[in-house]
């Protein structure tokens, strides 16, 4: 394992025999960028280029609302993959699942979808969930 400071340095290290090259400064810069893009996220992981799974505390606007009524996929294009409640995971929750204060949700979406969700739901303090 070798540490590179840029792409050219990484290619040189590979040519001289490094079996794996890491880019800690670049990787940390990407993490900081994700943190700035989704400031209220607990954790963000890129699943595919442009698509992220974001771990976030349930926005107050969704307390007591079922996933079906929230219509997050229809409104934002995001998918709720799991809910963590009291250290228990509910993977692939149904539309009937009622979201509760204290829940942590794991959502999947592209960056544009997630930014819209964060702007309207997570960062909002005065909005109200309405049926579409």
Coordinates of N, CA and C in Angstrom, one line a residue:
X1 N 0.9 -1.2 0.0 CA 0.0 0.0 0.0 C 0.9 1.2 0.0
X2 N 0.6 2.2 -0.9 CA 1.4 3.4 -1.0 C 0.4 4.6 -1.0
X3 N 0.9 5.7 -0.4 CA 0.1 6.9 -0.3 C 0.5 7.9 -1.4
X4 N -0.4 8.4 -2.2 CA -0.2 9.3 -3.2 C -0.8 10.7 -2.9
X5 N -0.2 11.7 -3.5 CA -0.7 13.1 -3.2 C -1.5 13.6 -4.4
X6 N -1.4 12.9 -5.6 CA -2.2 13.3 -6.7 C -2.3 12.1 -7.7
X7 N -3.1 12.2 -8.7 CA -3.2 11.1 -9.7 C -1.9 10.7 -10.4
X8 N -1.1 11.7 -10.8 CA 0.2 11.4 -11.4 C 1.1 10.6 -10.5
X9 N 1.1 11.1 -9.3 CA 2.0 10.4 -8.3 C 1.4 9.0 -8.1
X10 N 0.1 8.8 -8.1 CA -0.5 7.4 -8.0 C -0.1 6.5 -9.1
X11 N -0.1 7.1 -10.3 CA 0.3 6.2 -11.5 C 1.8 5.8 -11.4
X12 N 2.6 6.7 -11.0 CA 4.0 6.4 -10.8 C 4.2 5.3 -9.8
X13 N 3.5 5.4 -8.7 CA 3.6 4.4 -7.6 C 3.1 3.0 -8.2
X14 N 2.1 3.0 -9.0 CA 1.6 1.7 -9.5 C 2.7 1.2 -10.5
X15 N 3.3 2.0 -11.3 CA 4.3 1.6 -12.3 C 5.5 1.0 -11.6
X16 N 5.8 1.5 -10.4 CA 7.0 0.9 -9.7 C 6.7 -0.2 -8.8
X17 N 5.4 -0.7 -8.9 CA 5.1 -1.9 -8.2 C 4.1 -1.8 -7.0
X18 N 3.6 -0.7 -6.7 CA 2.6 -0.6 -5.6 C 1.3 -1.4 -6.0
X19 N 0.9 -2.3 -5.1 CA -0.2 -3.1 -5.4 C -1.5 -2.3 -5.1
X20 N -1.5 -1.3 -4.2 CA -2.6 -0.5 -3.9 C -2.1 0.9 -3.6
X21 N -2.8 1.9 -4.2 CA -2.5 3.3 -3.9 C -3.7 4.0 -3.3
X22 N -3.4 4.7 -2.2 CA -4.5 5.4 -1.5 C -4.2 6.9 -1.7
X23 N -5.3 7.7 -1.6 CA -5.2 9.1 -1.7 C -5.9 9.8 -0.5
X24 N -5.3 9.8 0.6 CA -6.0 10.3 1.8 C -6.5 11.7 1.8
X25 N -5.7 12.6 1.2 CA -6.1 14.0 1.1 C -7.3 14.2 0.2
X26 N -7.3 13.5 -0.9 CA -8.5 13.5 -1.9 C -9.7 12.9 -1.2
X27 N -9.5 11.8 -0.6 CA -10.6 11.1 0.1 C -11.2 11.9 1.2
X28 N -10.4 12.6 2.0 CA -10.9 13.5 3.0 C -11.6 14.7 2.4
X29 N -11.1 15.2 1.3 CA -11.8 16.4 0.7 C -13.1 16.0 0.2
X30 N -13.3 14.8 -0.3 CA -14.6 14.3 -0.8 C -15.6 14.1 0.4
X31 N -15.1 13.6 1.5 CA -15.9 13.5 2.7 C -16.4 14.9 3.2
X32 N -15.5 15.8 3.2 CA -15.8 17.2 3.7 C -16.8 17.8 2.7
X33 N -16.7 17.6 1.4 CA -17.6 18.1 0.4 C -19.0 17.5 0.7
X34 N -19.1 16.2 1.0 CA -20.4 15.5 1.3 C -21.0 16.1 2.5
X35 N -20.2 16.4 3.5 CA -20.7 17.0 4.8 C -21.2 18.4 4.5
X36 N -20.6 19.1 3.7 CA -21.1 20.5 3.3 C -22.4 20.4 2.5
X37 N -22.5 19.4 1.6 CA -23.7 19.2 0.8 C -24.9 18.8 1.6
X38 N -24.7 17.9 2.6 CA -25.7 17.4 3.5 C -25.4 17.7 4.9
X39 N -25.4 18.9 5.4 CA -24.9 19.2 6.7 C -25.6 18.5 7.9
X40 N -26.8 18.1 7.7 CA -27.5 17.4 8.8 C -27.4 15.9 8.8
X41 N -26.6 15.4 7.8 CA -26.5 14.0 7.7 C -25.6 13.4 8.8
X42 N -25.9 12.3 9.3 CA -25.0 11.6 10.2 C -23.9 11.0 9.4
X43 N -24.2 10.4 8.3 CA -23.2 9.7 7.5 C -23.7 9.7 6.0
X44 N -22.7 9.8 5.1 CA -23.1 9.7 3.7 C -22.1 8.8 3.0
X45 N -22.6 7.9 2.2 CA -21.7 6.9 1.5 C -22.2 6.9 0.0
X46 N -21.2 7.0 -0.9 CA -21.6 7.0 -2.3 C -21.7 5.5 -2.7
X47 N -22.9 5.1 -3.2 CA -23.2 3.8 -3.7 C -22.7 3.5 -5.1
X48 N -23.1 4.4 -6.0 CA -22.6 4.5 -7.4 C -22.3 5.9 -7.6
X49 N -21.6 6.2 -8.8 CA -21.3 7.6 -9.1 C -22.6 8.4 -9.1
X50 N -22.6 9.4 -8.3 CA -23.8 10.3 -8.3 C -24.9 9.9 -7.4
X51 N -24.9 8.7 -6.8 CA -25.9 8.2 -6.0 C -25.4 7.9 -4.6
X52 N -26.1 8.4 -3.6 CA -25.6 8.3 -2.2 C -26.7 7.6 -1.3
X53 N -26.2 6.9 -0.3 CA -27.0 6.5 0.8 C -26.7 7.5 2.0
X54 N -27.7 8.1 2.5 CA -27.5 9.1 3.6 C -28.2 8.6 4.8
X55 N -27.5 8.7 5.9 CA -28.1 8.3 7.2 C -28.5 9.7 7.9
X56 N -29.7 9.8 8.3 CA -30.2 11.1 8.8 C -31.2 10.9 9.9
X57 N -31.2 11.8 10.9 CA -32.3 11.8 11.9 C -33.6 12.2 11.2
X58 N -34.6 11.5 11.6 CA -35.9 11.8 11.0 C -36.3 13.3 11.2
X59 N -36.6 14.0 10.1 CA -37.0 15.3 10.2 C -38.3 15.4 11.0
X60 N -38.4 16.5 11.8 CA -39.6 16.7 12.6 C -40.9 16.7 11.8
X61 N -40.8 17.2 10.6 CA -42.0 17.2 9.7 C -42.6 15.8 9.4
X62 N -41.8 14.8 9.7 CA -42.3 13.4 9.4 C -42.6 12.6 10.6
X63 N -42.5 13.2 11.8 CA -42.9 12.5 13.0 C -44.4 12.1 12.9
X64 N -44.7 10.8 13.2 CA -46.1 10.4 13.2 C -46.7 10.2 11.8
X65 N -45.9 10.3 10.7 CA -46.4 10.1 9.4 C -46.0 8.8 8.8
X66 N -46.9 8.1 8.1 CA -46.5 6.8 7.5 C -45.7 7.1 6.3
X67 N -44.8 6.1 5.9 CA -44.0 6.3 4.7 C -44.9 6.5 3.5
X68 N -46.0 5.8 3.4 CA -47.0 6.0 2.3 C -47.5 7.4 2.2
X69 N -47.9 8.0 3.3 CA -48.4 9.3 3.3 C -47.3 10.4 3.0
X70 N -46.1 10.1 3.5 CA -45.0 11.0 3.3 C -44.6 11.1 1.8
X71 N -44.8 10.0 1.0 CA -44.6 10.0 -0.4 C -43.2 10.5 -0.8
X72 N -42.2 10.1 -0.1 CA -40.9 10.6 -0.4 C -40.4 10.2 -1.8
X73 N -40.7 9.0 -2.2 CA -40.3 8.7 -3.6 C -41.0 9.5 -4.6
X74 N -42.3 9.8 -4.5 CA -43.0 10.6 -5.4 C -42.6 12.1 -5.4
X75 N -42.4 12.6 -4.2 CA -42.0 14.0 -4.0 C -40.6 14.3 -4.3
X76 N -39.7 13.4 -3.9 CA -38.3 13.7 -4.0 C -37.5 12.7 -4.9
X77 N -38.1 11.6 -5.2 CA -37.3 10.6 -5.9 C -36.4 9.7 -5.1
X78 N -36.5 9.9 -3.7 CA -35.6 9.1 -2.9 C -36.3 7.9 -2.3
X79 N -35.5 6.9 -1.9 CA -36.1 5.7 -1.4 C -35.6 5.5 0.1
X80 N -36.5 5.2 1.0 CA -36.1 4.8 2.3 C -35.7 3.4 2.4
X81 N -34.5 3.1 2.6 CA -34.0 1.7 2.6 C -34.2 1.0 3.9
X82 N -34.1 1.8 5.0 CA -34.2 1.2 6.3 C -34.5 2.3 7.3
X83 N -35.0 1.9 8.5 CA -35.2 2.7 9.6 C -34.5 2.1 10.8
X84 N -33.8 2.9 11.6 CA -33.2 2.4 12.8 C -34.0 3.1 14.0
X85 N -34.6 2.2 14.8 CA -35.4 2.6 15.9 C -34.9 1.8 17.1
X86 N -34.5 2.5 18.2 CA -34.1 1.8 19.4 C -33.0 0.7 19.1
X87 N -32.1 1.1 18.3 CA -31.0 0.1 17.9 C -31.5 -1.1 17.2
X88 N -32.6 -1.1 16.6 CA -33.2 -2.2 15.8 C -33.4 -1.6 14.4
X89 N -33.1 -2.4 13.4 CA -33.2 -2.0 12.0 C -34.4 -2.6 11.4
X90 N -35.1 -1.8 10.7 CA -36.3 -2.2 9.9 C -35.9 -2.0 8.4
X91 N -35.5 -3.1 7.8 CA -35.0 -3.0 6.4 C -36.1 -3.1 5.4
X92 N -36.1 -2.3 4.4 CA -37.2 -2.3 3.4 C -38.6 -2.1 4.0
X93 N -38.8 -1.0 4.7 CA -40.0 -0.8 5.4 C -41.2 -0.6 4.5
X94 N -42.4 -1.0 5.0 CA -43.6 -1.0 4.1 C -44.1 0.5 4.2
X95 N -45.1 0.7 3.3 CA -45.7 2.0 3.2 C -46.5 2.3 4.4
X96 N -46.9 1.3 5.2 CA -47.7 1.4 6.4 C -46.9 1.8 7.6
X97 N -45.6 1.7 7.5 CA -44.7 2.0 8.6 C -44.8 3.4 9.0
X98 N -45.2 3.7 10.3 CA -45.3 5.0 10.8 C -43.9 5.5 11.4
X99 N -43.5 6.6 10.9 CA -42.2 7.1 11.3 C -42.3 7.8 12.7
X100 N -41.4 7.6 13.6 CA -41.5 8.1 14.9 C -40.3 9.1 15.3
X101 N -40.6 10.0 16.2 CA -39.5 10.9 16.7 C -38.4 10.0 17.2
X102 N -37.1 10.3 16.8 CA -36.0 9.6 17.3 C -35.5 8.6 16.2
X103 N -36.3 8.3 15.2 CA -35.9 7.4 14.2 C -34.8 7.9 13.4
X104 N -33.9 7.0 12.9 CA -32.8 7.4 12.0 C -33.2 6.7 10.7
X105 N -33.2 7.4 9.6 CA -33.6 6.8 8.3 C -32.4 6.8 7.4
X106 N -32.4 5.8 6.5 CA -31.3 5.6 5.5 C -32.0 5.8 4.2
X107 N -31.7 6.8 3.5 CA -32.3 7.1 2.2 C -31.3 7.0 1.0
X108 N -31.8 6.6 -0.1 CA -31.0 6.5 -1.3 C -31.5 7.5 -2.4
X109 N -30.6 8.2 -3.0 CA -31.1 9.1 -4.1 C -29.8 9.7 -4.8
X110 N -30.1 10.3 -5.9 CA -29.0 11.1 -6.5 C -28.8 12.4 -5.8
X111 N -27.7 13.0 -6.1 CA -27.4 14.2 -5.3 C -28.4 15.3 -5.4
X112 N -29.0 15.5 -6.6 CA -30.1 16.5 -6.7 C -31.3 16.2 -5.9
X113 N -31.7 14.9 -5.9 CA -32.9 14.5 -5.2 C -32.6 14.7 -3.7
X114 N -31.5 14.3 -3.2 CA -31.1 14.4 -1.8 C -31.0 15.8 -1.3
X115 N -30.5 16.7 -2.2 CA -30.3 18.1 -1.8 C -31.7 18.7 -1.6
X116 N -32.7 18.4 -2.6 CA -34.0 18.9 -2.5 C -34.7 18.4 -1.2
X117 N -34.5 17.1 -0.9 CA -35.1 16.5 0.4 C -34.5 17.3 1.6
X118 N -33.2 17.4 1.6 CA -32.6 18.1 2.8 C -33.1 19.5 2.9
X119 N -33.1 20.2 1.8 CA -33.6 21.6 1.8 C -35.0 21.8 2.3
X120 N -35.9 21.0 1.8 CA -37.3 21.1 2.1 C -37.7 20.4 3.4
X121 N -37.1 19.3 3.8 CA -37.6 18.5 4.9 C -36.6 18.6 6.1
X122 N -35.3 18.5 5.9 CA -34.4 18.4 7.0 C -34.1 19.7 7.5
X123 N -33.8 20.7 6.6 CA -33.4 22.0 7.1 C -34.6 22.9 7.4
X124 N -35.8 22.5 7.0 CA -37.0 23.4 7.2 C -37.4 23.2 8.6
X125 N -38.0 24.3 9.2 CA -38.5 24.2 10.5 C -40.0 24.5 10.6
X126 N -40.5 25.1 9.5 CA -41.9 25.5 9.6 C -42.8 24.8 8.5
X127 N -42.3 23.9 7.8 CA -43.1 23.2 6.7 C -44.1 22.3 7.3
X128 N -44.9 21.7 6.5 CA -45.9 20.8 6.9 C -46.0 19.7 5.8
X129 N -46.1 18.4 6.2 CA -46.2 17.4 5.2 C -47.7 17.4 4.7
X130 N -47.8 17.4 3.4 CA -49.1 17.4 2.8 C -49.2 16.2 1.9
X131 N -50.4 15.7 1.7 CA -50.6 14.6 0.8 C -50.6 15.2 -0.7
X132 N -50.0 14.4 -1.6 CA -49.9 14.9 -2.9 C -50.9 14.2 -3.7

